[in-house]
Short mmCIF file of C-alpha atoms and ligand atoms in Angstrom, two decimals:
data_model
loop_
_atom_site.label_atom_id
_atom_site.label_comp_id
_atom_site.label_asym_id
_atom_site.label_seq_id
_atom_site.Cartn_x
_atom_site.Cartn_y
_atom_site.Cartn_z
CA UNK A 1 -50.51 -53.49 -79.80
CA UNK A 2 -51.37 -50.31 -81.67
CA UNK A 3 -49.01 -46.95 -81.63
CA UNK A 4 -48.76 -44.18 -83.29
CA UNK A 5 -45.54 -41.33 -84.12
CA UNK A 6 -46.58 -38.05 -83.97
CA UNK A 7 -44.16 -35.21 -85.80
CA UNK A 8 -43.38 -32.42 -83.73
CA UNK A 9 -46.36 -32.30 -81.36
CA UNK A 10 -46.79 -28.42 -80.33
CA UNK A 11 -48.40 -27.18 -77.09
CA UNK A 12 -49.32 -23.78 -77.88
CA UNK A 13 -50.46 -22.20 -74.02
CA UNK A 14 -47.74 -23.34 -71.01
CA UNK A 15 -46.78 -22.43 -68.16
CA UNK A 16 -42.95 -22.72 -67.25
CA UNK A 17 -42.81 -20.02 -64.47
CA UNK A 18 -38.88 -19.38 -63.58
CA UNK A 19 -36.19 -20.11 -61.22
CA UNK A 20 -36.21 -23.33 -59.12
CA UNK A 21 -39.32 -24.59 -60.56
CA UNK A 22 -38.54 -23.70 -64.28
CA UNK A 23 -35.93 -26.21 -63.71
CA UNK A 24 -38.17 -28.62 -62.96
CA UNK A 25 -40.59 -28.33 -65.23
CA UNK A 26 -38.93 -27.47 -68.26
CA UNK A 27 -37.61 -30.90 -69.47
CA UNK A 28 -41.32 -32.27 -69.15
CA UNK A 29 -42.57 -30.37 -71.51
CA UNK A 30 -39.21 -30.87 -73.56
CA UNK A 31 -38.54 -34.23 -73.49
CA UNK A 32 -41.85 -35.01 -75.79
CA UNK A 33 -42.56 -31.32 -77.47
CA UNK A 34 -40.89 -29.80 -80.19
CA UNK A 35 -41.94 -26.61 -78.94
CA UNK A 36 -44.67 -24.57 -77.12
CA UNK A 37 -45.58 -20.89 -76.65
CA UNK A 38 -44.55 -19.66 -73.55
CA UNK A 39 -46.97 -17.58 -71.17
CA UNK A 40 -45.46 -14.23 -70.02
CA UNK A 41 -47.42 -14.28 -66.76
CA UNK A 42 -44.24 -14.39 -64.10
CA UNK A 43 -44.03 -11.72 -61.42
CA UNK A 44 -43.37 -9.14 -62.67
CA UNK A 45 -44.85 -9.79 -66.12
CA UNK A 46 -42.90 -10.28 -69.38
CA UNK A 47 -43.78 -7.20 -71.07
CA UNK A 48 -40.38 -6.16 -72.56
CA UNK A 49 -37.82 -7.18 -74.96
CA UNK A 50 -35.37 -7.47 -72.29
CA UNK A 51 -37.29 -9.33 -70.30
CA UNK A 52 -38.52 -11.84 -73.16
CA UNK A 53 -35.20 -12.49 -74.15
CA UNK A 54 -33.73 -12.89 -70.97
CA UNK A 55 -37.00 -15.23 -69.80
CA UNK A 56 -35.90 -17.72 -73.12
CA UNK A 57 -32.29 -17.72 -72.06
CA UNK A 58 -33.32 -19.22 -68.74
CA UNK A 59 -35.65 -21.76 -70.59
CA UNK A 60 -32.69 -22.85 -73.28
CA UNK A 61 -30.70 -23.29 -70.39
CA UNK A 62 -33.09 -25.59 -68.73
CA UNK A 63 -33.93 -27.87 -71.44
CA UNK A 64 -30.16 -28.98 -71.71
CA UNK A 65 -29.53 -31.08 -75.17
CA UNK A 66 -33.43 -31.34 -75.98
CA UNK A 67 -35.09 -30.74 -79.40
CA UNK A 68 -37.24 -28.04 -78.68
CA UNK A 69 -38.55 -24.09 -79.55
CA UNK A 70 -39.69 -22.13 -76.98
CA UNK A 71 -42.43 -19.39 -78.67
CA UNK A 72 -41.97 -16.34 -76.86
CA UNK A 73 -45.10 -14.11 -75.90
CA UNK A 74 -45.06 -10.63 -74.54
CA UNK A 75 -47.54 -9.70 -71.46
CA UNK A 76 -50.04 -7.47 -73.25
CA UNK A 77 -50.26 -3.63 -72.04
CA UNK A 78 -50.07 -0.23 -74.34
CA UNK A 79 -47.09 -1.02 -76.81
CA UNK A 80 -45.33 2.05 -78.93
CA UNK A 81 -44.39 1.06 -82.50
CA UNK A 82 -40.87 1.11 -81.91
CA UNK A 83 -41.31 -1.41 -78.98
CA UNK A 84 -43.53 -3.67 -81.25
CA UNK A 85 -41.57 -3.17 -83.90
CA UNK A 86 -38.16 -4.52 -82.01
CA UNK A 87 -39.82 -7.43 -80.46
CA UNK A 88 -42.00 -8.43 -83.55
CA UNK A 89 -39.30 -11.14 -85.30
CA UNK A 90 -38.64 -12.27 -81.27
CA UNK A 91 -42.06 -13.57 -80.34
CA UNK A 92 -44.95 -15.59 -81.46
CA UNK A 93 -47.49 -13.07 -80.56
CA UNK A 94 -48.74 -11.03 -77.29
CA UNK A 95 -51.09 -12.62 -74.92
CA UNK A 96 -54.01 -10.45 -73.07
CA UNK A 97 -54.84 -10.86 -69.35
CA UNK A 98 -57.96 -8.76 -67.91
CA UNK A 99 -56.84 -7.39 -64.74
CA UNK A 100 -57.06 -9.71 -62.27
CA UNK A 101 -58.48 -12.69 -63.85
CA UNK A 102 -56.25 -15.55 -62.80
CA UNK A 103 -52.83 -16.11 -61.55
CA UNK A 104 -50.29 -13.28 -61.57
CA UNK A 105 -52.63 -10.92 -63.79
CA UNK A 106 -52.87 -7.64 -61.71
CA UNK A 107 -50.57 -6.00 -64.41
CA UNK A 108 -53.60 -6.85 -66.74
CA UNK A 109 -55.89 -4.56 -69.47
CA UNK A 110 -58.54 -3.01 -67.47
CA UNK A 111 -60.58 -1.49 -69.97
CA UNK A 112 -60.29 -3.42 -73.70
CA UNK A 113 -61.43 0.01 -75.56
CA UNK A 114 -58.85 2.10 -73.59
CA UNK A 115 -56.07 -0.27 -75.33
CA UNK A 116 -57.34 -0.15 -79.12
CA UNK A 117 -54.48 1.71 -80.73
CA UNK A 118 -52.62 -0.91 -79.58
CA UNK A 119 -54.85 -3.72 -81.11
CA UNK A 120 -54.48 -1.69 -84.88
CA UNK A 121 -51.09 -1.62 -84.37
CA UNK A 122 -50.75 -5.31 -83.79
CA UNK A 123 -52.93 -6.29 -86.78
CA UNK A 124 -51.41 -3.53 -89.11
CA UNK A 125 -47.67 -5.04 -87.93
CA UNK A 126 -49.15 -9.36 -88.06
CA UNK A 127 -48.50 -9.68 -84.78
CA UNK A 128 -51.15 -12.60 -83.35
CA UNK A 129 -53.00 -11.74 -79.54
CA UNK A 130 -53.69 -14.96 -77.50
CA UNK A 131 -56.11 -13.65 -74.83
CA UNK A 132 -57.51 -15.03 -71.38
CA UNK A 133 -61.07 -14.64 -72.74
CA UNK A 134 -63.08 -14.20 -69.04
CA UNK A 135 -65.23 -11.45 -67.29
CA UNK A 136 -64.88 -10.63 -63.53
CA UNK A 137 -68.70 -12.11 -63.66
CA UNK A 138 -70.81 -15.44 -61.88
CA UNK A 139 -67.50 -18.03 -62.31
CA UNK A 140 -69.70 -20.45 -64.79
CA UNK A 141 -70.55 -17.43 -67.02
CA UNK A 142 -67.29 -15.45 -67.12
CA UNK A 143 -66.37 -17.01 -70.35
CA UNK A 144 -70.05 -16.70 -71.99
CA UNK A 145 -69.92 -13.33 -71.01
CA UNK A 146 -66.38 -12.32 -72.79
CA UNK A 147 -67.53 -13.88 -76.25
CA UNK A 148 -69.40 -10.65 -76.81
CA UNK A 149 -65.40 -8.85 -76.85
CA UNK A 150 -64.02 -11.33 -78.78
CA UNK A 151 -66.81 -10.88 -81.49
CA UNK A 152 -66.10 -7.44 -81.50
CA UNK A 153 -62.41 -7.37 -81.39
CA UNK A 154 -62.67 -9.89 -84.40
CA UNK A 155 -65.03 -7.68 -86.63
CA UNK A 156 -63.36 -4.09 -85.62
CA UNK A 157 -59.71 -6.10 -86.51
CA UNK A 158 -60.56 -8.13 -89.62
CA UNK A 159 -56.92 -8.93 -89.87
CA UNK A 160 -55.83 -9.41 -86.29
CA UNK A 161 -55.30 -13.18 -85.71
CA UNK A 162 -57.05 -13.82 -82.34
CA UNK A 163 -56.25 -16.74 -80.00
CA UNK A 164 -59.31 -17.37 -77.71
CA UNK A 165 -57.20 -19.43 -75.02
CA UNK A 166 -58.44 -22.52 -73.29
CA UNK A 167 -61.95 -22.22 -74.03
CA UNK A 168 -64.14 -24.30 -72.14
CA UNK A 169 -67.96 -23.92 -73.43
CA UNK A 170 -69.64 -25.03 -76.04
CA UNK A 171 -70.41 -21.68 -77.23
CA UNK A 172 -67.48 -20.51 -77.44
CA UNK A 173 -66.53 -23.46 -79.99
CA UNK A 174 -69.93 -21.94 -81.44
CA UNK A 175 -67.62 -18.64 -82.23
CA UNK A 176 -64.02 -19.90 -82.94
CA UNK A 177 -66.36 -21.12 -86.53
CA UNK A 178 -67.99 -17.97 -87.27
CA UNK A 179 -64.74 -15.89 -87.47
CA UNK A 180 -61.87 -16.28 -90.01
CA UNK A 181 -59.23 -14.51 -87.65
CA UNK A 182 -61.07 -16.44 -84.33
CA UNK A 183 -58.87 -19.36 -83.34
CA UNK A 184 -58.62 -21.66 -80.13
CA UNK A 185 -56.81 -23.61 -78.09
CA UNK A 186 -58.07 -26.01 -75.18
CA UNK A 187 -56.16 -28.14 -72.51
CA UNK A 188 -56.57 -31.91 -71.53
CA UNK A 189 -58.32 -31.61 -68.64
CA UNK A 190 -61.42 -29.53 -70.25
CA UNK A 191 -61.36 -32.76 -72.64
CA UNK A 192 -61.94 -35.17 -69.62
CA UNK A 193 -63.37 -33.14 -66.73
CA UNK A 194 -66.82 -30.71 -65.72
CA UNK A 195 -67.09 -28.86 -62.65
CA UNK A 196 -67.97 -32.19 -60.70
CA UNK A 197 -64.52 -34.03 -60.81
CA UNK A 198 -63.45 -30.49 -59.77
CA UNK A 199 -66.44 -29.67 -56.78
CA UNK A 200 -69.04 -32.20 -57.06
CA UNK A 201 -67.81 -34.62 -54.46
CA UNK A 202 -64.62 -34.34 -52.13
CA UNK A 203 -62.96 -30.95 -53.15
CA UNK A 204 -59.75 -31.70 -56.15
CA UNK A 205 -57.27 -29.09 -55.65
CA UNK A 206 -55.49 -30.44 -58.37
CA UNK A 207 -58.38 -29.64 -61.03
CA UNK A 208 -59.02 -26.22 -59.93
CA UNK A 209 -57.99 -24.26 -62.86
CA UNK A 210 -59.24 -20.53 -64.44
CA UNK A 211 -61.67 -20.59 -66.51
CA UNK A 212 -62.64 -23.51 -64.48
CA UNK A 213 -64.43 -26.84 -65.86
CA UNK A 214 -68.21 -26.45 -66.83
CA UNK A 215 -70.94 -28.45 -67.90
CA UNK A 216 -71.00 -31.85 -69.73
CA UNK A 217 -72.13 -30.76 -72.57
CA UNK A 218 -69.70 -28.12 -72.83
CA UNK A 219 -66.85 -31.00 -72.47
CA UNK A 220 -69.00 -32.96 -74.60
CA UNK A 221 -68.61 -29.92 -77.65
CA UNK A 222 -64.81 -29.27 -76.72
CA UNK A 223 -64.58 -33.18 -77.56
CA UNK A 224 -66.12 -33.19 -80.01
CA UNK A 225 -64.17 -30.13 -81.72
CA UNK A 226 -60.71 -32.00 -80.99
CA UNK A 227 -61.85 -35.28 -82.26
CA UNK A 228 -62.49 -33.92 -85.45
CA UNK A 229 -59.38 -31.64 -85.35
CA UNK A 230 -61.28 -28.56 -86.29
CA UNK A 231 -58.94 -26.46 -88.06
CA UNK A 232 -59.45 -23.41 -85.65
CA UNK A 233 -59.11 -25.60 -82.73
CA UNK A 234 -55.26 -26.22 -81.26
CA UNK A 235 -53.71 -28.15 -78.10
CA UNK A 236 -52.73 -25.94 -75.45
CA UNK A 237 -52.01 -27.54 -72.15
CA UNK A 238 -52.11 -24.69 -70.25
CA UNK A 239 -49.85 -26.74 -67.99
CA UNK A 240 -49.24 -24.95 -64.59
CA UNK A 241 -47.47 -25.77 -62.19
CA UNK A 242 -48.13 -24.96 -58.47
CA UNK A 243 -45.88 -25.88 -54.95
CA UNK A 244 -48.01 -28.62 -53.39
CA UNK A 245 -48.29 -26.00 -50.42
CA UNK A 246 -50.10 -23.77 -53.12
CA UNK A 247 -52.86 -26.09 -53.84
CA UNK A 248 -53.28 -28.36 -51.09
CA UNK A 249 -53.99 -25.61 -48.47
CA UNK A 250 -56.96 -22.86 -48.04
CA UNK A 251 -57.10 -20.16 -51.01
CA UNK A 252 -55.93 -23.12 -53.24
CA UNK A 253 -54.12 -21.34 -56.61
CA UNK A 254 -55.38 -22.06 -59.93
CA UNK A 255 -53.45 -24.30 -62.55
CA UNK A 256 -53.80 -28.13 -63.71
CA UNK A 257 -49.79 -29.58 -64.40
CA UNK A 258 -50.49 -31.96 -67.18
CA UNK A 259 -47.15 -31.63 -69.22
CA UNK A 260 -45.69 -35.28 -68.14
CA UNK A 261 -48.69 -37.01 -69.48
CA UNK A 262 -50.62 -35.08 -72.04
CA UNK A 263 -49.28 -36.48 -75.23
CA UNK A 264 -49.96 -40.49 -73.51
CA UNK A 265 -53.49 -39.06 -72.14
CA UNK A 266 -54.44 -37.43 -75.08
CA UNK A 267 -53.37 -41.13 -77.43
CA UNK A 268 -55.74 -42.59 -75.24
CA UNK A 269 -58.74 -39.95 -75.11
CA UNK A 270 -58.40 -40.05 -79.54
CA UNK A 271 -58.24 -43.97 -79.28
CA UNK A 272 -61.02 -44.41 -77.09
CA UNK A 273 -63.25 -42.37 -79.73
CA UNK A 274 -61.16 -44.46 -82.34
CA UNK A 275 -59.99 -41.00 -83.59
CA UNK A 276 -55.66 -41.59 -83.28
CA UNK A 277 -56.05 -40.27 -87.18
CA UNK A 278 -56.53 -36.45 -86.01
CA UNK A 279 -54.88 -36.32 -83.16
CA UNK A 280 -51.56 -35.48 -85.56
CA UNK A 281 -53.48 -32.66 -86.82
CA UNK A 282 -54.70 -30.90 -82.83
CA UNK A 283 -51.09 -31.65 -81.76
CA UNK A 284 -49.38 -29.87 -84.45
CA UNK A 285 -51.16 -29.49 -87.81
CA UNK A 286 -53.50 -26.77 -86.79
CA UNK A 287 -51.02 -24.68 -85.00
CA UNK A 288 -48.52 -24.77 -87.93
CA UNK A 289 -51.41 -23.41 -90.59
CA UNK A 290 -52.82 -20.96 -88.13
CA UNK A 291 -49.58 -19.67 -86.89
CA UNK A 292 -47.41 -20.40 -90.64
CA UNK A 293 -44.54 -21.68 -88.48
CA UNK A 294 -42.55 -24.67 -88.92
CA UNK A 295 -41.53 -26.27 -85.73
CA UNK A 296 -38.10 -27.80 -85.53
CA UNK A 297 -38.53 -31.83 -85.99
CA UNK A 298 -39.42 -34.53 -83.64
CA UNK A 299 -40.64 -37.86 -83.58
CA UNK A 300 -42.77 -38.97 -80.57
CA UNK A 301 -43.66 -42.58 -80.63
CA UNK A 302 -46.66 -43.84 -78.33
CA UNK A 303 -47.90 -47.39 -78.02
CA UNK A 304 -51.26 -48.58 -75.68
CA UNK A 305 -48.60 -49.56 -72.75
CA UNK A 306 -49.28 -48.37 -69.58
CA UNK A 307 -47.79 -45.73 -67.97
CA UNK A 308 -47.67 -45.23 -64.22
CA UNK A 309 -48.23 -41.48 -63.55
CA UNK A 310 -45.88 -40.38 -60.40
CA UNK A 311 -47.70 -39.38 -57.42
CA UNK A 312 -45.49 -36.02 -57.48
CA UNK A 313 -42.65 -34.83 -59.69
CA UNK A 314 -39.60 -33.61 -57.42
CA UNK A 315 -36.08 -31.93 -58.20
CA UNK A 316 -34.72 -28.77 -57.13
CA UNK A 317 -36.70 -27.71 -54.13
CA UNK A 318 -39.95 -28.44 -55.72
CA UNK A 319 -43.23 -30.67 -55.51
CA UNK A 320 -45.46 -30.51 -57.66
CA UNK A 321 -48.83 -33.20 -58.21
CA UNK A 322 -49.65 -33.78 -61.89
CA UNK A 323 -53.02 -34.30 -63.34
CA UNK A 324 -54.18 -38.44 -62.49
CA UNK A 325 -51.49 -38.86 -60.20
CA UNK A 326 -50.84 -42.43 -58.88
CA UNK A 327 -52.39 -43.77 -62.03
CA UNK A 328 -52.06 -45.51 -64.67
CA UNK A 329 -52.77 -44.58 -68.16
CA UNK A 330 -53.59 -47.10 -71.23
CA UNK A 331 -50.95 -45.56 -73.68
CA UNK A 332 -47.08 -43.84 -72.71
CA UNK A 333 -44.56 -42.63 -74.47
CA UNK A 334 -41.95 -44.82 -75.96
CA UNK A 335 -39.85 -43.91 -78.29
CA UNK A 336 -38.58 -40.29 -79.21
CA UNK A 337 -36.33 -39.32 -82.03
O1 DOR B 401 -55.60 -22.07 -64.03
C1 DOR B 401 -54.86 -21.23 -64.50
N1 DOR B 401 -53.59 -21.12 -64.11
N2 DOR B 401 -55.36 -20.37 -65.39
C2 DOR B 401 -54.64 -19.33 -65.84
O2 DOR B 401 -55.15 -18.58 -66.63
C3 DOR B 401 -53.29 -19.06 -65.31
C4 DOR B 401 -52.68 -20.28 -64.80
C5 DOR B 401 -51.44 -20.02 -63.95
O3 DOR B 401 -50.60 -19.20 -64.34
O4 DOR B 401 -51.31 -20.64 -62.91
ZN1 ZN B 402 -52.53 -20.22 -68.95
#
């Protein structure tokens, strides 16, 4: 039997959307995190202090008696001071869609240049941008094509800490190490899938995510980069949930729902590559250095048991399919304290 306790595991990109299907969501990201950041993309988007605060008084009411932070984020558009200034101690940082990119973005930055004074302010003030790093370009290269901004939004802002959010090519774990104030997260599924499991054979609506799955070797890189814990690399589900009648139709949405399993799939994925050592480190480690926070405490036990992943998780009006549904993992969850 082997096992390991991770302290406060931290999944710094989810989705928890709102209403009936915040409900159901909430406690399975709660149950075995200590916290996560919080994306801001609901309809309409989070982009006030109102609305932030309001947005975690819905989530604190969901997670009932759990141990667990939500990280507020604001939906990035042209800030004044004063605004940044109120919401500063409030939120973790301010995450950047490009309009129209993926789900609920239309509110998004059209132009980056156009939105500058609003980038100084943010690094002058320490407040950290998490961005959705892809072009409107050929779907394989919209990420390769956006590294060029991120290069340039890290040298023009020496001092801005920038988030490139689920990246999914090997160059762009080629970048997170060439830039001090360049940081990462990825998800699970960008660990374990390429574009086949997605498209290659019968169509997986339920792996169709934005940026979507590449190449093997780009997994292979992204692997390679979480085995080792690299220090500029943290977890970030990006966990989002869609209505079954969202994905399994025609003009399928984007989003993977992996919170229910990702701490047992990712135990197996390090202990498979005999790597269980780091995995403390990409759960948690990372994100406290990079971000300075401390996360409140939590002790998530997993042992190589298996765990039977539900063929849909149910509860107040909602179905949603998880990531490997109807199977069964090598390691689960066992013990949290
Ligand atoms: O696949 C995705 N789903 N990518 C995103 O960037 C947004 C997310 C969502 O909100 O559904
Ligand atoms: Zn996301």
């Amino acid at each position: 039997m082997k096992e390991i306790t991770l302290k406060s595991p931290l999944d710094m990109h989810l989705h928890l959307r709102d209403e009936e299907m915040l409900k159901l969501v909430t406690p399975l990201t709660t149950q075995t995190f200590a916290g996560a950041v919080i994306m801001p993309n609901l309809v309409p988007p989070v982009d006030t202090l109102e609305a932030l605060v309001s947005y975690r008084e819905r989530i604190t009411a969901a997670l009932g008696d759990d141990v667990f932070k939500p990280y507020m984020a604001l939906f990035f558009r042209d800030y004044s001071e004063a605004e940044l200034a109120a919401a500063k101690d409030e939120m973790i940082g301010i995450k950047l869609y490009p309009a129209g990119a993926t789900t609920n973005s239309e509110a998004g930055v059209k132009a980056l240049d156009a939105v500058e004074p609003t980038f100084k302010m943010m690094e002058e003030m320490g407040i950290p941008l998490m961005v959705h790093g892809e072009t409107h370009g050929f779907v394989m290269d919209r990420e390769k094509e956006f590294l060029a901004s991120y290069e340039y939004l890290a040298k023009k802002f020496p001092k801005l800490q920038i988030t490139m959010e689920h990246i999914t090519t090997a160059d762009a774990v080629d970048l997170m190490g060439k830039y001090e104030n360049l940081r990462a997260t990825v998800t699970l599924q960008h660990l374990i899938i390429t574009l086949d499991d997605v498209a290659g054979g019968m169509l997986n609506p339920h792996l169709f995510c934005k940026p979507i799955a590449k190449r093997p070797e780009d997994r292979e890189a992204l692997l390679q980069a979480a085995l080792d814990a690299n220090p500029s690399l943290m977890f970030g589900s990006d966990s989002a949930p869609h209505p079954l009648s969202k994905k399994e139709c025609c003009g399928c949405a984007a989003g993977v729902f992996t919170a229910p399993l990702a701490l047992a799939r990712l135990a197996q994925l390090f202990d498979k590559h005999d790597k269980l050592e780091n995995l403390q480190d990409f759960v948690s480690g990372n994100a406290q250095r990079l971000y300075g926070i401390t996360p409140l405490e939590k002790k998530v036990k997993l042992e190589n048991t298996p765990f039977e992943v539900p063929s849909a998780y149910t509860g107040h009006g909602q179905h949603v399919v998880p990531m490997h549904a109807g199977e069964t993992l090598d390691w689960s969850v066992t013990h949290i304290s």
